[in-house]
């Protein structure tokens, strides 16, 4: 017993292990949870805003596409049924001129590439610097070559009095002529045209190897009733 008392009165330093102040922890923990919750809320709100902004950007892009200056090449896709949003609406019940553009399979091209077709003045629109004149186009006519057969070989072409050795294959051809509403890509009218020829071209152009009947006149005659109504 005396030993126990003496130890209490000892002057030796005592090391006391401090316990954490739980009251501080209890106060700080809810604050941390609240802060984390606020951060998550802000993140969600930011995500929603970004999503909304994305929708707005898409709508703005579509409007910009409608208002952009159009070129003739912007209408080529209509030949495949793709709408051109920037074009004018076509309504056959409306009397007047319905401006058109045209594309066709060229007479000297062996592939299916389309080239621009000349539409009579007054029934088309031409690109004009500083103006979006092609936005007035309502119709697009497309004449695609879908079948052909060989007629004969054409040769004897000369340059500077000497035979060039160039030979051209002459073809008969079948074309699908279709008229589309430019803005919607909807087909308005269609016709199959069979063309035959036995006349060799007078001149051989460059490295030309094939010649097909020209479909332009038939295509223009076909669409004429649609270009002016009322």
mmCIF file of N, CA and C in Angstrom, residues 109-216:
data_model
loop_
_atom_site.group_PDB
_atom_site.id
_atom_site.type_symbol
_atom_site.label_atom_id
_atom_site.label_comp_id
_atom_site.label_asym_id
_atom_site.label_seq_id
_atom_site.Cartn_x
_atom_site.Cartn_y
_atom_site.Cartn_z
ATOM 1 N N UNK A 109 -18.793 9.638 -120.680
ATOM 2 C CA UNK A 109 -18.249 9.060 -119.447
ATOM 3 C C UNK A 109 -18.678 7.608 -119.321
ATOM 4 N N UNK A 110 -17.709 6.740 -119.077
ATOM 5 C CA UNK A 110 -18.016 5.316 -118.964
ATOM 6 C C UNK A 110 -18.527 4.948 -117.578
ATOM 7 N N UNK A 111 -18.369 5.850 -116.603
ATOM 8 C CA UNK A 111 -18.844 5.558 -115.248
ATOM 9 C C UNK A 111 -20.169 6.272 -115.000
ATOM 10 N N UNK A 112 -20.615 6.253 -113.747
ATOM 11 C CA UNK A 112 -21.943 6.790 -113.428
ATOM 12 C C UNK A 112 -21.895 8.213 -112.866
ATOM 13 N N UNK A 113 -20.770 8.909 -113.016
ATOM 14 C CA UNK A 113 -20.683 10.271 -112.497
ATOM 15 C C UNK A 113 -21.710 11.177 -113.161
ATOM 16 N N UNK A 114 -22.265 12.084 -112.368
ATOM 17 C CA UNK A 114 -23.277 13.005 -112.866
ATOM 18 C C UNK A 114 -22.641 14.377 -113.100
ATOM 19 N N UNK A 115 -23.075 15.042 -114.160
ATOM 20 C CA UNK A 115 -22.602 16.393 -114.429
ATOM 21 C C UNK A 115 -23.808 17.324 -114.529
ATOM 22 N N UNK A 116 -23.544 18.617 -114.365
ATOM 23 C CA UNK A 116 -24.637 19.596 -114.349
ATOM 24 C C UNK A 116 -25.314 19.695 -115.714
ATOM 25 N N UNK A 117 -26.617 19.830 -115.686
ATOM 26 C CA UNK A 117 -27.426 19.952 -116.900
ATOM 27 C C UNK A 117 -27.864 21.404 -117.072
ATOM 28 N N UNK A 118 -27.793 21.901 -118.292
ATOM 29 C CA UNK A 118 -28.234 23.268 -118.564
ATOM 30 C C UNK A 118 -29.761 23.308 -118.632
ATOM 31 N N UNK A 119 -30.355 24.107 -117.745
ATOM 32 C CA UNK A 119 -31.805 24.315 -117.742
ATOM 33 C C UNK A 119 -32.064 25.657 -118.434
ATOM 34 N N UNK A 120 -33.093 25.752 -119.278
ATOM 35 C CA UNK A 120 -33.367 27.015 -119.982
ATOM 36 C C UNK A 120 -33.480 28.208 -119.030
ATOM 37 N N UNK A 121 -32.959 29.320 -119.475
ATOM 38 C CA UNK A 121 -32.988 30.553 -118.678
ATOM 39 C C UNK A 121 -34.424 30.918 -118.317
ATOM 40 N N UNK A 122 -34.602 31.337 -117.096
ATOM 41 C CA UNK A 122 -35.933 31.687 -116.611
ATOM 42 C C UNK A 122 -36.575 30.557 -115.826
ATOM 43 N N UNK A 123 -36.049 29.339 -116.008
ATOM 44 C CA UNK A 123 -36.599 28.183 -115.301
ATOM 45 C C UNK A 123 -35.588 27.575 -114.324
ATOM 46 N N UNK A 124 -34.513 28.312 -114.094
ATOM 47 C CA UNK A 124 -33.491 27.843 -113.169
ATOM 48 C C UNK A 124 -32.964 29.026 -112.370
ATOM 49 N N UNK A 125 -31.989 28.782 -111.527
ATOM 50 C CA UNK A 125 -31.314 29.849 -110.800
ATOM 51 C C UNK A 125 -29.820 29.595 -110.891
ATOM 52 N N UNK A 126 -29.050 30.672 -110.991
ATOM 53 C CA UNK A 126 -27.603 30.559 -111.068
ATOM 54 C C UNK A 126 -26.966 31.179 -109.835
ATOM 55 N N UNK A 127 -25.833 30.598 -109.432
ATOM 56 C CA UNK A 127 -25.122 31.128 -108.271
ATOM 57 C C UNK A 127 -24.674 32.555 -108.552
ATOM 58 N N UNK A 128 -24.903 33.435 -107.581
ATOM 59 C CA UNK A 128 -24.516 34.837 -107.705
ATOM 60 C C UNK A 128 -23.736 35.247 -106.468
ATOM 61 N N UNK A 129 -22.598 35.840 -106.662
ATOM 62 C CA UNK A 129 -21.744 36.244 -105.541
ATOM 63 C C UNK A 129 -22.491 37.208 -104.618
ATOM 64 N N UNK A 130 -22.481 36.906 -103.326
ATOM 65 C CA UNK A 130 -23.118 37.770 -102.339
ATOM 66 C C UNK A 130 -24.599 37.525 -102.148
ATOM 67 N N UNK A 131 -25.163 36.587 -102.914
ATOM 68 C CA UNK A 131 -26.593 36.292 -102.797
ATOM 69 C C UNK A 131 -26.803 34.783 -102.721
ATOM 70 N N UNK A 132 -27.826 34.377 -102.006
ATOM 71 C CA UNK A 132 -28.141 32.944 -101.898
ATOM 72 C C UNK A 132 -29.236 32.582 -102.905
ATOM 73 N N UNK A 133 -28.945 32.809 -104.187
ATOM 74 C CA UNK A 133 -29.970 32.644 -105.229
ATOM 75 C C UNK A 133 -30.421 31.189 -105.394
ATOM 76 N N UNK A 134 -29.533 30.236 -105.138
ATOM 77 C CA UNK A 134 -29.902 28.830 -105.330
ATOM 78 C C UNK A 134 -30.872 28.332 -104.253
ATOM 79 N N UNK A 135 -31.083 29.125 -103.214
ATOM 80 C CA UNK A 135 -32.069 28.757 -102.196
ATOM 81 C C UNK A 135 -33.492 28.852 -102.762
ATOM 82 N N UNK A 136 -33.636 29.429 -103.962
ATOM 83 C CA UNK A 136 -34.945 29.542 -104.608
ATOM 84 C C UNK A 136 -35.294 28.306 -105.440
ATOM 85 N N UNK A 137 -34.332 27.389 -105.595
ATOM 86 C CA UNK A 137 -34.565 26.180 -106.398
ATOM 87 C C UNK A 137 -35.579 25.273 -105.706
ATOM 88 N N UNK A 138 -36.550 24.783 -106.476
ATOM 89 C CA UNK A 138 -37.598 23.913 -105.935
ATOM 90 C C UNK A 138 -37.496 22.468 -106.428
ATOM 91 N N UNK A 139 -36.972 22.293 -107.643
ATOM 92 C CA UNK A 139 -36.953 20.969 -108.269
ATOM 93 C C UNK A 139 -35.554 20.584 -108.738
ATOM 94 N N UNK A 140 -35.298 19.283 -108.769
ATOM 95 C CA UNK A 140 -34.041 18.760 -109.306
ATOM 96 C C UNK A 140 -34.370 17.595 -110.232
ATOM 97 N N UNK A 141 -33.902 17.662 -111.485
ATOM 98 C CA UNK A 141 -34.096 16.563 -112.420
ATOM 99 C C UNK A 141 -32.787 15.786 -112.547
ATOM 100 N N UNK A 142 -32.886 14.465 -112.535
ATOM 101 C CA UNK A 142 -31.709 13.597 -112.605
ATOM 102 C C UNK A 142 -31.927 12.551 -113.693
ATOM 103 N N UNK A 143 -30.983 12.455 -114.627
ATOM 104 C CA UNK A 143 -31.063 11.463 -115.704
ATOM 105 C C UNK A 143 -29.871 10.517 -115.576
ATOM 106 N N UNK A 144 -30.130 9.343 -115.030
ATOM 107 C CA UNK A 144 -29.059 8.371 -114.791
ATOM 108 C C UNK A 144 -29.076 7.264 -115.846
ATOM 109 N N UNK A 145 -27.901 6.981 -116.370
ATOM 110 C CA UNK A 145 -27.784 5.864 -117.300
ATOM 111 C C UNK A 145 -27.785 4.561 -116.500
ATOM 112 N N UNK A 146 -28.712 3.670 -116.811
ATOM 113 C CA UNK A 146 -28.851 2.438 -116.020
ATOM 114 C C UNK A 146 -28.530 1.180 -116.827
ATOM 115 N N UNK A 147 -28.445 1.326 -118.162
ATOM 116 C CA UNK A 147 -28.153 0.157 -118.996
ATOM 117 C C UNK A 147 -27.610 0.626 -120.333
ATOM 118 N N UNK A 148 -26.748 -0.178 -120.955
ATOM 119 C CA UNK A 148 -26.239 0.177 -122.283
ATOM 120 C C UNK A 148 -25.856 -1.080 -123.051
ATOM 121 N N UNK A 149 -25.714 -0.928 -124.356
ATOM 122 C CA UNK A 149 -25.270 -2.030 -125.218
ATOM 123 C C UNK A 149 -24.350 -1.469 -126.290
ATOM 124 N N UNK A 150 -23.341 -2.236 -126.652
ATOM 125 C CA UNK A 150 -22.352 -1.778 -127.629
ATOM 126 C C UNK A 150 -22.931 -1.822 -129.043
ATOM 127 N N UNK A 151 -22.698 -0.741 -129.798
ATOM 128 C CA UNK A 151 -23.156 -0.660 -131.193
ATOM 129 C C UNK A 151 -22.000 -1.002 -132.131
ATOM 130 N N UNK A 152 -20.896 -0.275 -131.968
ATOM 131 C CA UNK A 152 -19.734 -0.524 -132.827
ATOM 132 C C UNK A 152 -18.518 0.245 -132.320
ATOM 133 N N UNK A 153 -17.398 -0.010 -132.962
ATOM 134 C CA UNK A 153 -16.163 0.707 -132.665
ATOM 135 C C UNK A 153 -15.992 1.835 -133.671
ATOM 136 N N UNK A 154 -15.539 2.976 -133.188
ATOM 137 C CA UNK A 154 -15.280 4.137 -134.045
ATOM 138 C C UNK A 154 -13.775 4.438 -134.009
ATOM 139 N N UNK A 155 -13.154 4.576 -135.165
ATOM 140 C CA UNK A 155 -11.719 4.871 -135.200
ATOM 141 C C UNK A 155 -11.401 5.747 -136.402
ATOM 142 N N UNK A 156 -10.127 5.841 -136.735
ATOM 143 C CA UNK A 156 -9.714 6.684 -137.863
ATOM 144 C C UNK A 156 -9.527 8.142 -137.492
ATOM 145 N N UNK A 157 -9.463 8.460 -136.206
ATOM 146 C CA UNK A 157 -9.279 9.848 -135.767
ATOM 147 C C UNK A 157 -7.830 10.282 -136.022
ATOM 148 N N UNK A 158 -7.684 11.521 -136.509
ATOM 149 C CA UNK A 158 -6.358 12.014 -136.879
ATOM 150 C C UNK A 158 -5.997 13.305 -136.135
ATOM 151 N N UNK A 159 -4.708 13.500 -136.036
ATOM 152 C CA UNK A 159 -4.168 14.749 -135.481
ATOM 153 C C UNK A 159 -2.972 15.133 -136.332
ATOM 154 N N UNK A 160 -3.011 16.349 -136.855
ATOM 155 C CA UNK A 160 -1.947 16.828 -137.753
ATOM 156 C C UNK A 160 -1.761 15.885 -138.941
ATOM 157 N N UNK A 161 -2.896 15.351 -139.410
ATOM 158 C CA UNK A 161 -2.849 14.498 -140.583
ATOM 159 C C UNK A 161 -2.397 13.074 -140.320
ATOM 160 N N UNK A 162 -2.187 12.722 -139.041
ATOM 161 C CA UNK A 162 -1.726 11.371 -138.709
ATOM 162 C C UNK A 162 -2.761 10.664 -137.839
ATOM 163 N N UNK A 163 -2.924 9.386 -138.090
ATOM 164 C CA UNK A 163 -3.865 8.575 -137.313
ATOM 165 C C UNK A 163 -3.392 8.493 -135.859
ATOM 166 N N UNK A 164 -4.288 8.823 -134.946
ATOM 167 C CA UNK A 164 -3.929 8.793 -133.513
ATOM 168 C C UNK A 164 -3.998 7.389 -132.930
ATOM 169 N N UNK A 165 -4.691 6.485 -133.599
ATOM 170 C CA UNK A 165 -4.845 5.130 -133.065
ATOM 171 C C UNK A 165 -5.936 5.037 -132.010
ATOM 172 N N UNK A 166 -6.580 6.171 -131.746
ATOM 173 C CA UNK A 166 -7.637 6.192 -130.723
ATOM 174 C C UNK A 166 -8.919 5.562 -131.260
ATOM 175 N N UNK A 167 -9.534 4.713 -130.446
ATOM 176 C CA UNK A 167 -10.796 4.073 -130.828
ATOM 177 C C UNK A 167 -11.838 4.352 -129.750
ATOM 178 N N UNK A 168 -13.074 4.599 -130.186
ATOM 179 C CA UNK A 168 -14.168 4.898 -129.268
ATOM 180 C C UNK A 168 -15.273 3.865 -129.450
ATOM 181 N N UNK A 169 -15.773 3.352 -128.342
ATOM 182 C CA UNK A 169 -16.874 2.391 -128.382
ATOM 183 C C UNK A 169 -18.196 3.135 -128.316
ATOM 184 N N UNK A 170 -19.045 2.935 -129.331
ATOM 185 C CA UNK A 170 -20.344 3.598 -129.396
ATOM 186 C C UNK A 170 -21.403 2.709 -128.736
ATOM 187 N N UNK A 171 -22.270 3.333 -127.912
ATOM 188 C CA UNK A 171 -23.274 2.581 -127.166
ATOM 189 C C UNK A 171 -24.685 3.097 -127.420
ATOM 190 N N UNK A 172 -25.669 2.220 -127.322
ATOM 191 C CA UNK A 172 -27.053 2.610 -127.064
ATOM 192 C C UNK A 172 -27.202 2.648 -125.552
ATOM 193 N N UNK A 173 -28.213 3.370 -125.046
ATOM 194 C CA UNK A 173 -28.326 3.479 -123.588
ATOM 195 C C UNK A 173 -29.765 3.679 -123.122
ATOM 196 N N UNK A 174 -29.998 3.233 -121.901
ATOM 197 C CA UNK A 174 -31.290 3.438 -121.234
ATOM 198 C C UNK A 174 -31.054 4.344 -120.022
ATOM 199 N N UNK A 175 -31.901 5.356 -119.882
ATOM 200 C CA UNK A 175 -31.773 6.316 -118.779
ATOM 201 C C UNK A 175 -33.048 6.317 -117.934
ATOM 202 N N UNK A 176 -32.858 6.494 -116.645
ATOM 203 C CA UNK A 176 -33.979 6.749 -115.740
ATOM 204 C C UNK A 176 -33.994 8.248 -115.464
ATOM 205 N N UNK A 177 -35.046 8.906 -115.888
ATOM 206 C CA UNK A 177 -35.175 10.347 -115.655
ATOM 207 C C UNK A 177 -36.160 10.553 -114.510
ATOM 208 N N UNK A 178 -35.685 11.190 -113.443
ATOM 209 C CA UNK A 178 -36.541 11.408 -112.270
ATOM 210 C C UNK A 178 -36.510 12.870 -111.853
ATOM 211 N N UNK A 179 -37.664 13.352 -111.449
ATOM 212 C CA UNK A 179 -37.799 14.725 -110.970
ATOM 213 C C UNK A 179 -38.113 14.675 -109.480
ATOM 214 N N UNK A 180 -37.320 15.441 -108.694
ATOM 215 C CA UNK A 180 -37.471 15.437 -107.240
ATOM 216 C C UNK A 180 -37.821 16.828 -106.720
ATOM 217 N N UNK A 181 -38.551 16.854 -105.596
ATOM 218 C CA UNK A 181 -38.720 18.096 -104.838
ATOM 219 C C UNK A 181 -37.433 18.289 -104.048
ATOM 220 N N UNK A 182 -36.728 19.372 -104.301
ATOM 221 C CA UNK A 182 -35.397 19.561 -103.722
ATOM 222 C C UNK A 182 -35.409 19.570 -102.195
ATOM 223 N N UNK A 183 -36.373 20.237 -101.598
ATOM 224 C CA UNK A 183 -36.381 20.415 -100.143
ATOM 225 C C UNK A 183 -36.649 19.113 -99.384
ATOM 226 N N UNK A 184 -37.470 18.234 -99.946
ATOM 227 C CA UNK A 184 -37.857 17.006 -99.245
ATOM 228 C C UNK A 184 -37.198 15.753 -99.800
ATOM 229 N N UNK A 185 -36.700 15.818 -101.032
ATOM 230 C CA UNK A 185 -36.120 14.632 -101.659
ATOM 231 C C UNK A 185 -37.173 13.674 -102.196
ATOM 232 N N UNK A 186 -38.432 14.099 -102.181
ATOM 233 C CA UNK A 186 -39.519 13.231 -102.660
ATOM 234 C C UNK A 186 -39.583 13.234 -104.185
ATOM 235 N N UNK A 187 -39.874 12.049 -104.752
ATOM 236 C CA UNK A 187 -39.975 11.934 -106.205
ATOM 237 C C UNK A 187 -41.295 12.530 -106.692
ATOM 238 N N UNK A 188 -41.207 13.405 -107.681
ATOM 239 C CA UNK A 188 -42.382 14.069 -108.234
ATOM 240 C C UNK A 188 -42.869 13.340 -109.486
ATOM 241 N N UNK A 189 -41.938 12.910 -110.345
ATOM 242 C CA UNK A 189 -42.297 12.214 -111.586
ATOM 243 C C UNK A 189 -41.079 11.432 -112.072
ATOM 244 N N UNK A 190 -41.326 10.402 -112.900
ATOM 245 C CA UNK A 190 -40.213 9.605 -113.430
ATOM 246 C C UNK A 190 -40.572 9.034 -114.801
ATOM 247 N N UNK A 191 -39.534 8.715 -115.557
ATOM 248 C CA UNK A 191 -39.730 8.171 -116.905
ATOM 249 C C UNK A 191 -38.469 7.415 -117.322
ATOM 250 N N UNK A 192 -38.645 6.316 -118.047
ATOM 251 C CA UNK A 192 -37.520 5.579 -118.615
ATOM 252 C C UNK A 192 -37.361 5.978 -120.070
ATOM 253 N N UNK A 193 -36.131 6.319 -120.448
ATOM 254 C CA UNK A 193 -35.857 6.780 -121.809
ATOM 255 C C UNK A 193 -34.832 5.849 -122.460
ATOM 256 N N UNK A 194 -35.201 5.250 -123.594
ATOM 257 C CA UNK A 194 -34.288 4.408 -124.378
ATOM 258 C C UNK A 194 -33.784 5.202 -125.572
ATOM 259 N N UNK A 195 -32.464 5.315 -125.683
ATOM 260 C CA UNK A 195 -31.869 6.089 -126.778
ATOM 261 C C UNK A 195 -30.918 5.219 -127.590
ATOM 262 N N UNK A 196 -30.997 5.373 -128.894
ATOM 263 C CA UNK A 196 -30.147 4.597 -129.804
ATOM 264 C C UNK A 196 -29.395 5.541 -130.730
ATOM 265 N N UNK A 197 -28.234 5.098 -131.175
ATOM 266 C CA UNK A 197 -27.433 5.889 -132.108
ATOM 267 C C UNK A 197 -26.537 4.969 -132.921
ATOM 268 N N UNK A 198 -26.209 5.406 -134.122
ATOM 269 C CA UNK A 198 -25.239 4.649 -134.930
ATOM 270 C C UNK A 198 -24.201 5.598 -135.541
ATOM 271 N N UNK A 199 -24.205 6.834 -135.040
ATOM 272 C CA UNK A 199 -23.278 7.838 -135.555
ATOM 273 C C UNK A 199 -22.067 7.990 -134.634
ATOM 274 N N UNK A 200 -20.911 7.796 -135.205
ATOM 275 C CA UNK A 200 -19.679 7.983 -134.430
ATOM 276 C C UNK A 200 -19.452 9.471 -134.172
ATOM 277 N N UNK A 201 -18.895 9.828 -133.024
ATOM 278 C CA UNK A 201 -18.604 11.247 -132.757
ATOM 279 C C UNK A 201 -17.588 11.779 -133.767
ATOM 280 N N UNK A 202 -17.782 13.024 -134.168
ATOM 281 C CA UNK A 202 -16.900 13.611 -135.181
ATOM 282 C C UNK A 202 -15.486 13.787 -134.650
ATOM 283 N N UNK A 203 -15.403 14.147 -133.357
ATOM 284 C CA UNK A 203 -14.096 14.358 -132.742
ATOM 285 C C UNK A 203 -13.945 13.433 -131.539
ATOM 286 N N UNK A 204 -12.719 13.022 -131.290
ATOM 287 C CA UNK A 204 -12.411 12.219 -130.098
ATOM 288 C C UNK A 204 -11.743 13.148 -129.088
ATOM 289 N N UNK A 205 -12.324 13.244 -127.907
ATOM 290 C CA UNK A 205 -11.810 14.178 -126.903
ATOM 291 C C UNK A 205 -10.803 13.491 -125.989
ATOM 292 N N UNK A 206 -9.617 14.078 -125.879
ATOM 293 C CA UNK A 206 -8.607 13.593 -124.937
ATOM 294 C C UNK A 206 -8.389 12.096 -124.998
ATOM 295 N N UNK A 207 -8.597 11.446 -123.831
ATOM 296 C CA UNK A 207 -8.437 9.993 -123.761
ATOM 297 C C UNK A 207 -9.801 9.291 -123.773
ATOM 298 N N UNK A 208 -10.784 9.909 -124.432
ATOM 299 C CA UNK A 208 -12.135 9.349 -124.508
ATOM 300 C C UNK A 208 -12.119 7.941 -125.102
ATOM 301 N N UNK A 209 -12.878 7.039 -124.469
ATOM 302 C CA UNK A 209 -12.951 5.642 -124.937
ATOM 303 C C UNK A 209 -14.375 5.204 -125.268
ATOM 304 N N UNK A 210 -15.400 5.962 -124.769
ATOM 305 C CA UNK A 210 -16.789 5.550 -124.975
ATOM 306 C C UNK A 210 -17.657 6.756 -125.332
ATOM 307 N N UNK A 211 -18.739 6.479 -126.048
ATOM 308 C CA UNK A 211 -19.707 7.518 -126.417
ATOM 309 C C UNK A 211 -21.118 6.968 -126.242
ATOM 310 N N UNK A 212 -21.988 7.766 -125.557
ATOM 311 C CA UNK A 212 -23.378 7.375 -125.305
ATOM 312 C C UNK A 212 -24.318 8.430 -125.863
ATOM 313 N N UNK A 213 -25.565 8.081 -126.178
ATOM 314 C CA UNK A 213 -26.534 9.090 -126.645
ATOM 315 C C UNK A 213 -26.758 10.151 -125.565
ATOM 316 N N UNK A 214 -26.922 11.375 -125.996
ATOM 317 C CA UNK A 214 -27.133 12.491 -125.059
ATOM 318 C C UNK A 214 -28.599 12.542 -124.634
ATOM 319 N N UNK A 215 -28.843 12.528 -123.332
ATOM 320 C CA UNK A 215 -30.204 12.457 -122.799
ATOM 321 C C UNK A 215 -30.791 13.819 -122.447
ATOM 322 N N UNK A 216 -30.023 14.887 -122.543
ATOM 323 C CA UNK A 216 -30.474 16.198 -122.044
ATOM 324 C C UNK A 216 -31.797 16.646 -122.653
#
